[in-house]
Every structure is written in C-alpha cells, then in structure tokens.
mmCIF file of C-alpha atoms and ligand atoms in Angstrom:
data_model
loop_
_atom_site.group_PDB
_atom_site.id
_atom_site.type_symbol
_atom_site.label_atom_id
_atom_site.label_comp_id
_atom_site.label_asym_id
_atom_site.label_seq_id
_atom_site.Cartn_x
_atom_site.Cartn_y
_atom_site.Cartn_z
ATOM 1 C CA UNK A 291 138.541 113.094 141.958
ATOM 2 C CA UNK A 292 140.628 113.331 145.041
ATOM 3 C CA UNK A 293 140.899 116.969 145.996
ATOM 4 C CA UNK A 294 143.165 117.099 149.032
ATOM 5 C CA UNK A 295 142.127 120.394 150.529
ATOM 6 C CA UNK A 296 139.612 122.987 149.540
ATOM 7 C CA UNK A 297 140.657 126.641 148.842
ATOM 8 C CA UNK A 298 138.671 129.636 149.616
ATOM 9 C CA UNK A 299 139.502 131.746 146.596
ATOM 10 C CA UNK A 300 137.308 131.353 143.423
ATOM 11 C CA UNK A 301 138.287 132.178 139.876
ATOM 12 C CA UNK A 302 136.369 134.960 138.059
ATOM 13 C CA UNK A 303 134.095 133.759 135.277
ATOM 14 C CA UNK A 304 135.743 134.374 131.894
ATOM 15 C CA UNK A 305 139.181 135.147 133.466
ATOM 16 C CA UNK A 306 142.254 133.600 131.928
ATOM 17 C CA UNK A 307 143.489 130.161 133.031
ATOM 18 C CA UNK A 308 147.176 129.523 133.355
ATOM 19 C CA UNK A 309 148.307 125.957 132.726
ATOM 20 C CA UNK A 310 151.811 125.197 134.053
ATOM 21 C CA UNK A 311 152.991 122.662 131.535
ATOM 22 C CA UNK A 312 155.709 120.535 130.092
ATOM 23 C CA UNK A 313 153.624 117.257 130.199
ATOM 24 C CA UNK A 314 151.187 115.430 127.944
ATOM 25 C CA UNK A 315 148.407 116.165 130.438
ATOM 26 C CA UNK A 316 149.109 119.853 130.394
ATOM 27 C CA UNK A 317 148.731 119.780 126.554
ATOM 28 C CA UNK A 318 145.572 117.785 126.842
ATOM 29 C CA UNK A 319 144.209 120.345 129.410
ATOM 30 C CA UNK A 320 145.072 123.265 127.208
ATOM 31 C CA UNK A 321 143.437 121.583 124.206
ATOM 32 C CA UNK A 322 140.216 120.967 126.120
ATOM 33 C CA UNK A 323 140.019 124.407 127.528
ATOM 34 C CA UNK A 324 140.744 126.029 124.191
ATOM 35 C CA UNK A 325 138.071 123.825 122.554
ATOM 36 C CA UNK A 326 135.578 124.973 125.232
ATOM 37 C CA UNK A 327 136.337 128.658 124.554
ATOM 38 C CA UNK A 328 138.124 129.165 127.924
ATOM 39 C CA UNK A 329 140.961 131.793 127.562
ATOM 40 C CA UNK A 330 144.024 129.682 128.353
ATOM 41 C CA UNK A 331 147.739 130.367 128.377
ATOM 42 C CA UNK A 332 150.247 127.534 128.744
ATOM 43 C CA UNK A 333 153.623 128.038 130.262
ATOM 44 C CA UNK A 334 156.734 126.005 129.435
ATOM 45 C CA UNK A 335 160.091 126.251 131.200
ATOM 46 C CA UNK A 336 162.005 126.347 127.927
ATOM 47 C CA UNK A 337 164.327 123.481 128.834
ATOM 48 C CA UNK A 338 163.528 121.318 125.631
ATOM 49 C CA UNK A 339 164.952 122.535 122.273
ATOM 50 C CA UNK A 340 161.862 121.484 120.265
ATOM 51 C CA UNK A 341 158.920 121.088 122.745
ATOM 52 C CA UNK A 342 155.623 119.591 121.766
ATOM 53 C CA UNK A 343 153.503 122.753 121.913
ATOM 54 C CA UNK A 344 149.844 122.810 123.210
ATOM 55 C CA UNK A 345 147.223 124.529 121.206
ATOM 56 C CA UNK A 346 146.338 128.083 122.272
ATOM 57 C CA UNK A 347 148.582 130.772 123.677
ATOM 58 C CA UNK A 348 152.055 129.774 124.990
ATOM 59 C CA UNK A 349 154.607 131.592 126.965
ATOM 60 C CA UNK A 350 158.174 130.232 127.616
ATOM 61 C CA UNK A 351 160.634 130.725 130.440
ATOM 62 C CA UNK A 352 160.720 131.126 134.263
ATOM 63 C CA UNK A 353 158.698 133.739 136.044
ATOM 64 C CA UNK A 354 161.406 134.718 138.481
ATOM 65 C CA UNK A 355 160.317 132.791 141.525
ATOM 66 C CA UNK A 356 157.046 132.992 143.422
ATOM 67 C CA UNK A 357 157.027 136.793 143.571
ATOM 68 C CA UNK A 358 157.581 136.953 139.823
ATOM 69 C CA UNK A 359 154.740 134.518 139.231
ATOM 70 C CA UNK A 360 152.395 136.397 141.541
ATOM 71 C CA UNK A 361 153.140 139.553 139.628
ATOM 72 C CA UNK A 362 152.625 137.771 136.309
ATOM 73 C CA UNK A 363 149.183 136.395 137.537
ATOM 74 C CA UNK A 364 148.033 140.025 138.391
ATOM 75 C CA UNK A 365 149.381 141.569 135.256
ATOM 76 C CA UNK A 366 147.788 139.002 132.965
ATOM 77 C CA UNK A 367 144.370 138.751 134.585
ATOM 78 C CA UNK A 368 144.679 135.099 135.584
ATOM 79 C CA UNK A 369 141.646 133.673 137.441
ATOM 80 C CA UNK A 370 142.891 130.218 138.054
ATOM 81 C CA UNK A 371 146.162 128.155 137.784
ATOM 82 C CA UNK A 372 146.306 124.521 136.841
ATOM 83 C CA UNK A 373 149.755 123.198 137.772
ATOM 84 C CA UNK A 374 150.177 120.181 135.408
ATOM 85 C CA UNK A 375 154.005 120.176 135.525
ATOM 86 C CA UNK A 376 155.906 116.881 135.811
ATOM 87 C CA UNK A 377 155.744 115.117 139.187
ATOM 88 C CA UNK A 378 159.482 115.888 139.628
ATOM 89 C CA UNK A 379 159.170 119.614 138.813
ATOM 90 C CA UNK A 380 159.352 120.348 142.558
ATOM 91 C CA UNK A 381 160.466 124.017 142.374
ATOM 92 C CA UNK A 382 157.782 125.084 139.959
ATOM 93 C CA UNK A 383 155.016 123.454 142.032
ATOM 94 C CA UNK A 384 156.219 125.046 145.260
ATOM 95 C CA UNK A 385 156.438 128.408 143.547
ATOM 96 C CA UNK A 386 152.872 128.053 142.170
ATOM 97 C CA UNK A 387 151.618 127.253 145.611
ATOM 98 C CA UNK A 388 153.300 130.277 147.142
ATOM 99 C CA UNK A 389 152.345 132.666 144.358
ATOM 100 C CA UNK A 390 148.693 131.684 144.238
ATOM 101 C CA UNK A 391 148.371 131.887 147.942
ATOM 102 C CA UNK A 392 149.859 135.465 147.878
ATOM 103 C CA UNK A 393 147.830 136.515 144.857
ATOM 104 C CA UNK A 394 144.603 134.700 146.144
ATOM 105 C CA UNK A 395 144.275 132.875 142.804
ATOM 106 C CA UNK A 396 142.760 129.379 143.057
ATOM 107 C CA UNK A 397 145.306 126.606 142.255
ATOM 108 C CA UNK A 398 144.781 123.011 141.352
ATOM 109 C CA UNK A 399 147.588 120.502 140.957
ATOM 110 C CA UNK A 400 147.097 117.911 138.292
ATOM 111 C CA UNK A 401 149.520 115.025 139.018
ATOM 112 C CA UNK A 402 149.307 111.732 137.201
ATOM 113 C CA UNK A 403 149.273 108.659 139.462
ATOM 114 C CA UNK A 404 152.642 107.029 140.069
ATOM 115 C CA UNK A 405 153.601 103.576 138.867
ATOM 116 C CA UNK A 406 153.000 100.501 141.046
ATOM 117 C CA UNK A 407 154.789 97.220 141.125
ATOM 118 C CA UNK A 408 153.229 94.151 139.568
ATOM 119 C CA UNK A 409 153.815 90.415 139.836
ATOM 120 C CA UNK A 410 157.116 89.601 138.442
ATOM 121 C CA UNK A 411 158.751 93.060 139.106
ATOM 122 C CA UNK A 412 161.947 93.498 141.080
ATOM 123 C CA UNK A 413 161.847 97.165 141.937
ATOM 124 C CA UNK A 414 164.105 98.934 144.381
ATOM 125 C CA UNK A 415 162.671 102.257 145.579
ATOM 126 C CA UNK A 416 165.076 105.049 146.466
ATOM 127 C CA UNK A 417 164.617 108.675 147.628
ATOM 128 C CA UNK A 418 166.717 110.435 145.123
ATOM 129 C CA UNK A 419 169.190 110.157 142.204
ATOM 130 C CA UNK A 420 172.231 109.919 144.561
ATOM 131 C CA UNK A 421 170.697 106.993 146.261
ATOM 132 C CA UNK A 422 169.928 105.419 142.899
ATOM 133 C CA UNK A 423 173.559 105.883 141.835
ATOM 134 C CA UNK A 424 174.826 104.331 145.017
ATOM 135 C CA UNK A 425 172.618 101.314 144.489
ATOM 136 C CA UNK A 426 173.655 100.651 140.857
ATOM 137 C CA UNK A 427 176.846 98.653 141.567
ATOM 138 C CA UNK A 428 174.977 96.190 143.655
ATOM 139 C CA UNK A 429 172.337 95.423 141.003
ATOM 140 C CA UNK A 430 173.805 95.661 137.524
ATOM 141 C CA UNK A 431 176.640 96.623 135.217
ATOM 142 C CA UNK A 432 174.807 97.574 132.010
ATOM 143 C CA UNK A 433 172.246 100.238 132.903
ATOM 144 C CA UNK A 434 169.409 101.778 130.937
ATOM 145 C CA UNK A 435 169.354 105.249 132.666
ATOM 146 C CA UNK A 436 166.094 107.161 131.928
ATOM 147 C CA UNK A 437 165.986 109.737 134.711
ATOM 148 C CA UNK A 438 166.281 112.609 132.266
ATOM 149 C CA UNK A 439 168.914 115.174 131.289
ATOM 150 C CA UNK A 440 169.036 116.939 134.650
ATOM 151 C CA UNK A 441 170.835 115.416 137.590
ATOM 152 C CA UNK A 442 173.061 112.955 135.666
ATOM 153 C CA UNK A 443 176.011 114.285 137.615
ATOM 154 C CA UNK A 444 174.746 111.958 140.423
ATOM 155 C CA UNK A 445 175.977 109.011 138.250
ATOM 156 C CA UNK A 446 179.316 110.542 137.296
ATOM 157 C CA UNK A 447 181.176 108.640 140.031
ATOM 158 C CA UNK A 448 179.795 105.184 139.084
ATOM 159 C CA UNK A 449 182.801 103.934 137.197
ATOM 160 C CA UNK A 450 182.164 100.218 137.354
ATOM 161 C CA UNK A 451 178.994 100.183 135.172
ATOM 162 C CA UNK A 452 178.233 101.109 131.604
ATOM 163 C CA UNK A 453 175.147 103.343 131.005
ATOM 164 C CA UNK A 454 172.806 103.735 128.073
ATOM 165 C CA UNK A 455 171.645 107.276 128.844
ATOM 166 C CA UNK A 456 168.303 108.163 127.194
ATOM 167 C CA UNK A 457 167.146 111.764 127.133
ATOM 168 C CA UNK A 458 165.063 114.135 124.994
ATOM 169 C CA UNK A 459 167.957 116.597 124.415
ATOM 170 C CA UNK A 460 171.774 116.103 124.833
ATOM 171 C CA UNK A 461 172.832 116.447 128.536
ATOM 172 C CA UNK A 462 175.676 118.584 129.831
ATOM 173 C CA UNK A 463 178.614 116.997 131.613
ATOM 174 C CA UNK A 464 179.426 115.550 134.107
ATOM 175 C CA UNK A 465 178.195 112.099 132.953
ATOM 176 C CA UNK A 466 179.036 108.608 133.890
ATOM 177 C CA UNK A 467 182.495 107.887 132.595
ATOM 178 C CA UNK A 468 181.325 104.882 130.515
ATOM 179 C CA UNK A 469 178.224 105.718 128.567
ATOM 180 C CA UNK A 470 176.375 105.908 125.305
ATOM 181 C CA UNK A 471 173.684 108.539 124.574
ATOM 182 C CA UNK A 472 170.332 107.839 122.992
ATOM 183 C CA UNK A 473 168.433 111.069 122.147
ATOM 184 C CA UNK A 474 164.785 110.043 121.938
ATOM 185 C CA UNK A 475 161.439 110.886 123.366
ATOM 186 C CA UNK A 476 158.345 108.714 124.090
ATOM 187 C CA UNK A 477 155.914 107.273 123.683
ATOM 188 C CA UNK A 478 157.858 103.978 123.684
ATOM 189 C CA UNK A 479 156.614 100.552 122.867
ATOM 190 C CA UNK A 480 157.184 97.240 124.472
ATOM 191 C CA UNK A 481 158.802 95.804 121.375
ATOM 192 C CA UNK A 482 161.131 98.772 121.150
ATOM 193 C CA UNK A 483 162.108 98.567 124.778
ATOM 194 C CA UNK A 484 162.709 94.771 124.587
ATOM 195 C CA UNK A 485 164.888 95.362 121.515
ATOM 196 C CA UNK A 486 166.931 97.973 123.355
ATOM 197 C CA UNK A 487 167.401 95.759 126.382
ATOM 198 C CA UNK A 488 168.491 92.838 124.173
ATOM 199 C CA UNK A 489 170.736 94.888 121.817
ATOM 200 C CA UNK A 490 172.742 96.455 124.643
ATOM 201 C CA UNK A 491 172.673 93.595 127.188
ATOM 202 C CA UNK A 492 170.975 95.858 129.647
ATOM 203 C CA UNK A 493 170.765 94.155 133.116
ATOM 204 C CA UNK A 494 169.280 97.113 135.156
ATOM 205 C CA UNK A 495 166.846 99.963 134.482
ATOM 206 C CA UNK A 496 166.888 103.203 136.434
ATOM 207 C CA UNK A 497 163.844 105.449 136.309
ATOM 208 C CA UNK A 498 161.973 108.146 138.161
ATOM 209 C CA UNK A 499 158.413 107.337 139.224
ATOM 210 C CA UNK A 500 157.069 109.492 136.435
ATOM 211 C CA UNK A 501 153.855 107.548 136.014
ATOM 212 C CA UNK A 502 151.666 107.611 132.904
ATOM 213 C CA UNK A 503 151.686 105.534 129.794
ATOM 214 C CA UNK A 504 154.151 107.351 127.510
ATOM 215 C CA UNK A 505 157.260 105.867 129.127
ATOM 216 C CA UNK A 506 155.986 102.791 131.026
ATOM 217 C CA UNK A 507 156.893 100.271 128.366
ATOM 218 C CA UNK A 508 160.454 100.063 129.860
ATOM 219 C CA UNK A 509 158.868 98.631 133.009
ATOM 220 C CA UNK A 510 156.984 96.040 131.094
ATOM 221 C CA UNK A 511 160.070 95.111 129.214
ATOM 222 C CA UNK A 512 162.204 94.811 132.451
ATOM 223 C CA UNK A 513 159.497 92.527 133.894
ATOM 224 C CA UNK A 514 159.530 90.436 130.718
ATOM 225 C CA UNK A 515 163.315 90.033 130.758
ATOM 226 C CA UNK A 516 163.437 89.718 134.590
ATOM 227 C CA UNK A 517 165.598 92.747 135.014
ATOM 228 C CA UNK A 518 165.674 94.798 138.264
ATOM 229 C CA UNK A 519 164.549 98.393 138.216
ATOM 230 C CA UNK A 520 165.660 101.177 140.481
ATOM 231 C CA UNK A 521 162.747 103.605 140.888
ATOM 232 C CA UNK A 522 163.292 107.099 142.251
ATOM 233 C CA UNK A 523 160.376 108.210 144.542
ATOM 234 C CA UNK A 524 158.535 111.390 143.882
ATOM 235 C CA UNK A 525 159.521 114.412 145.945
ATOM 236 C CA UNK A 526 156.879 115.566 148.356
ATOM 237 C CA UNK A 527 154.803 118.212 146.727
ATOM 238 C CA UNK A 528 153.127 121.323 148.277
ATOM 239 C CA UNK A 529 149.945 120.851 150.190
ATOM 240 C CA UNK A 530 147.399 122.038 147.501
ATOM 241 C CA UNK A 531 144.169 120.543 146.029
ATOM 242 C CA UNK A 532 145.231 117.728 143.755
ATOM 243 C CA UNK A 533 143.591 115.523 141.090
ATOM 244 C CA UNK A 534 145.063 112.762 139.025
ATOM 245 C CA UNK A 535 143.203 113.131 135.763
ATOM 246 C CA UNK A 536 142.466 115.758 133.117
ATOM 247 C CA UNK A 537 138.740 115.234 133.396
ATOM 248 C CA UNK A 538 138.807 115.854 137.109
ATOM 249 C CA UNK A 539 140.792 119.077 136.595
ATOM 250 C CA UNK A 540 138.288 120.386 134.053
ATOM 251 C CA UNK A 541 135.433 119.497 136.465
ATOM 252 C CA UNK A 542 137.149 121.437 139.238
ATOM 253 C CA UNK A 543 137.572 124.464 137.021
ATOM 254 C CA UNK A 544 133.948 124.287 135.959
ATOM 255 C CA UNK A 545 132.711 123.990 139.519
ATOM 256 C CA UNK A 546 134.946 126.689 141.026
ATOM 257 C CA UNK A 547 134.070 129.126 138.170
ATOM 258 C CA UNK A 548 130.387 128.511 138.642
ATOM 259 C CA UNK A 549 130.717 129.059 142.359
ATOM 260 C CA UNK A 550 132.686 132.294 141.855
HETATM 261 P P1 NAP B 225 161.702 122.793 138.337
HETATM 262 O O1 NAP B 225 163.079 122.388 138.841
HETATM 263 O O2 NAP B 225 160.580 122.577 139.182
HETATM 264 O O3 NAP B 225 161.763 124.321 137.963
HETATM 265 C C1 NAP B 225 162.937 125.157 137.963
HETATM 266 C C2 NAP B 225 162.525 126.469 137.507
HETATM 267 O O4 NAP B 225 162.155 126.463 136.112
HETATM 268 C C3 NAP B 225 161.272 126.998 138.176
HETATM 269 O O5 NAP B 225 161.519 127.604 139.410
HETATM 270 C C4 NAP B 225 160.763 128.059 137.097
HETATM 271 O O6 NAP B 225 161.536 129.150 137.129
HETATM 272 C C5 NAP B 225 161.032 127.308 135.840
HETATM 273 N N1 NAP B 225 159.941 126.485 135.328
HETATM 274 C C6 NAP B 225 159.738 125.132 135.564
HETATM 275 N N2 NAP B 225 158.617 124.754 134.967
HETATM 276 C C7 NAP B 225 158.123 125.914 134.345
HETATM 277 C C8 NAP B 225 156.942 126.123 133.530
HETATM 278 N N3 NAP B 225 156.111 125.117 133.228
HETATM 279 N N4 NAP B 225 156.733 127.427 133.125
HETATM 280 C C9 NAP B 225 157.617 128.394 133.452
HETATM 281 N N5 NAP B 225 158.644 128.209 134.157
HETATM 282 C C10 NAP B 225 158.909 126.966 134.513
HETATM 283 O O7 NAP B 225 161.375 122.158 136.924
HETATM 284 P P2 NAP B 225 162.180 121.062 136.103
HETATM 285 O O8 NAP B 225 162.244 119.773 136.847
HETATM 286 O O9 NAP B 225 163.472 121.714 135.680
HETATM 287 O O10 NAP B 225 161.229 120.878 134.874
HETATM 288 C C11 NAP B 225 161.144 121.955 133.919
HETATM 289 C C12 NAP B 225 159.938 121.652 133.036
HETATM 290 O O11 NAP B 225 160.086 120.384 132.420
HETATM 291 C C13 NAP B 225 158.660 121.569 133.882
HETATM 292 O O12 NAP B 225 157.721 122.422 133.226
HETATM 293 C C14 NAP B 225 158.164 120.136 133.819
HETATM 294 O O13 NAP B 225 156.772 119.979 133.698
HETATM 295 C C15 NAP B 225 158.969 119.617 132.639
HETATM 296 N N6 NAP B 225 159.457 118.156 132.848
HETATM 297 C C16 NAP B 225 160.217 117.928 133.919
HETATM 298 C C17 NAP B 225 160.670 116.646 134.171
HETATM 299 C C18 NAP B 225 161.470 116.198 135.300
HETATM 300 O O14 NAP B 225 161.810 115.045 135.450
HETATM 301 N N7 NAP B 225 161.823 117.105 136.211
HETATM 302 C C19 NAP B 225 160.283 115.644 133.216
HETATM 303 C C20 NAP B 225 159.491 115.936 132.100
HETATM 304 C C21 NAP B 225 159.039 117.243 131.933
HETATM 305 P P3 NAP B 225 161.130 130.545 137.904
HETATM 306 O O15 NAP B 225 161.414 130.251 139.360
HETATM 307 O O16 NAP B 225 161.999 131.581 137.311
HETATM 308 O O17 NAP B 225 159.619 130.805 137.688
#
C-alpha cells in the first residue's frame, strides 16, 4: 500500500463510511464493507442512465460543492470517506479533499494504477482532450474514440477524420462531424476489440489513461494490429493519502478505525 501522506483525523468506530463511486472498485469496496457489517453509503453522480449499483445504501447526485459535502458528512454521521471515483473525476476528488479537511473526516483516495506501455505499443501521451484532438490528423483517419461522453466537443473541429465514438450513454452535441456512435459498456474482450478494429478499418485509438482491466482490451488489440494509440494523461489529483487497490483501502479503514 502506498499511502502518500498521513492524516491526523481518525474515524469513529461504528460510524458510517461514505464511498464516492462510479467505478468497479467503488462497487467492490461497498460490497466488502457491507459484507463486513460496516455501515456504508455509496454516492453516484447520476450521469449514467442505468448505473451498475453497488450493494448497500446508495445516494445519487452532486452534494453542492465542498461546502455541501462537508454539511452532508456532518448531517449523516460519516466517520470516513473513501474516494473511489474515476481517475478523471477531478472535481469530485478536489471537493472531497476540501470537504474532509474542513469537516475533519479522514479521507483515503483509491485510484487504480494507470496503464503502461509494453513492447510493440505506439502510444502518444497528451495532457488533455484538446491535445488529443490536435494530434489525430497526424496519426490516423479512422479513429476509435473511447474517452467517454463528456468532452467530445474537443473533437468537433476534426473534420478530416472519421470517428467510431464509443460511450455508455448517448452523448450530447457537438460531436465530430463524421462519426458513428456505439453505445456499449465494458468489460471488453480482445476478440471483440480486434473485430471492431477490423470491421471499421480503425487506424488509431484514442483513450484516457483510465487503467484497470475492464477496458484495457482495446490496448491489446491496438498492439496486435500495430495501431497507434493517443493516451490522455490523468489530471493531477489533490494531495491526499492514496492507495491503488481495494484490499489496501480496507486495511487503511481497519487500521484508522482501530486507532480512533
Ligand atoms: P467530476 O467532473 O469530478 O464531478 C463533477 C461534479 O459531479 C462534482 O463536483 C459533484 O457535484 C458531482 N459528482 C461527481 N462524482 C460524484 C459522486 N460519486 N457522487 C456525487 N456527486 C458526484 O466527475 P465526472 O468526471 O463528471 O464523473 C462523474 C462520475 O462518473 C464520477 O462519480 C466518476 O467516478 C464516474 N466516472 C467518470 C469517468 C470520467 O472519465 N470522468 C469515467 C467513468 C466513471 P457537486 O460539486 O455538486 O458535489
């Protein structure tokens, strides 16, 4: 476990744990806590029409910024927060850091490790979606775009390429002028991703560095077909204690609860 910086506040034994979710790891965490008899409430943003729900109590929707979240923590007797949101959910993680600091509630960030390049990969790292869009014309003309429903406007000005846009729910305009939508959600398989590349003549893949196994088959498929990949770097997160695995998050919670 790599905990970046210790925090002074300790959770009260038996107090509720808030899991900020929207990821497979968050669902796993909630399941493990619920099974262990720990009172847990999972929070979802409410962006996805039919989300995969974790076991246990679930609340949906924003808190109203850091102040709203700090109020919510106090009103609901929360003793610890596990921020297991997606690595690109920058605002929610920042808000959790600020709210937990203000409310003196211990916070741990669970962030799955990012992907790393292997032999045979041709990855091009960029800082954001605009940089990814700017690079597209140099690398390909038939693009598998898997950066999610939000932020597709960045690609709306890329007229020269055709995009296969894959998202969980239909996106809102603006979208790239020449595109086809695929509404789908992982986990994806290597065979499925190879078939997609072949069927659509994909010559470039664009992805965020989401990490994890659910969506990594596209990277294996790109390597197999010798296709370049544009990878959007993760935004810098707030400086809070961070672990990379569910087991480490559970261990942190056990140890901080016992110490409290
Ligand atoms: P974001 O930009 O960081 O969050 C925007 C606002 O949405 C937050 O300030 C907060 O509103 C609300 N919010 C976000 N996550 C929430 C949660 N778990 N519970 C309650 N409110 C939440 O987040 P995002 O990138 O739109 O992602 C939204 C959700 O989708 C996250 O939970 C994330 O785990 C999941 N997700 C994101 C991505 C991605 O690529 N960004 C991919 C897969 C899943 P208030 O300020 O009002 O509290």
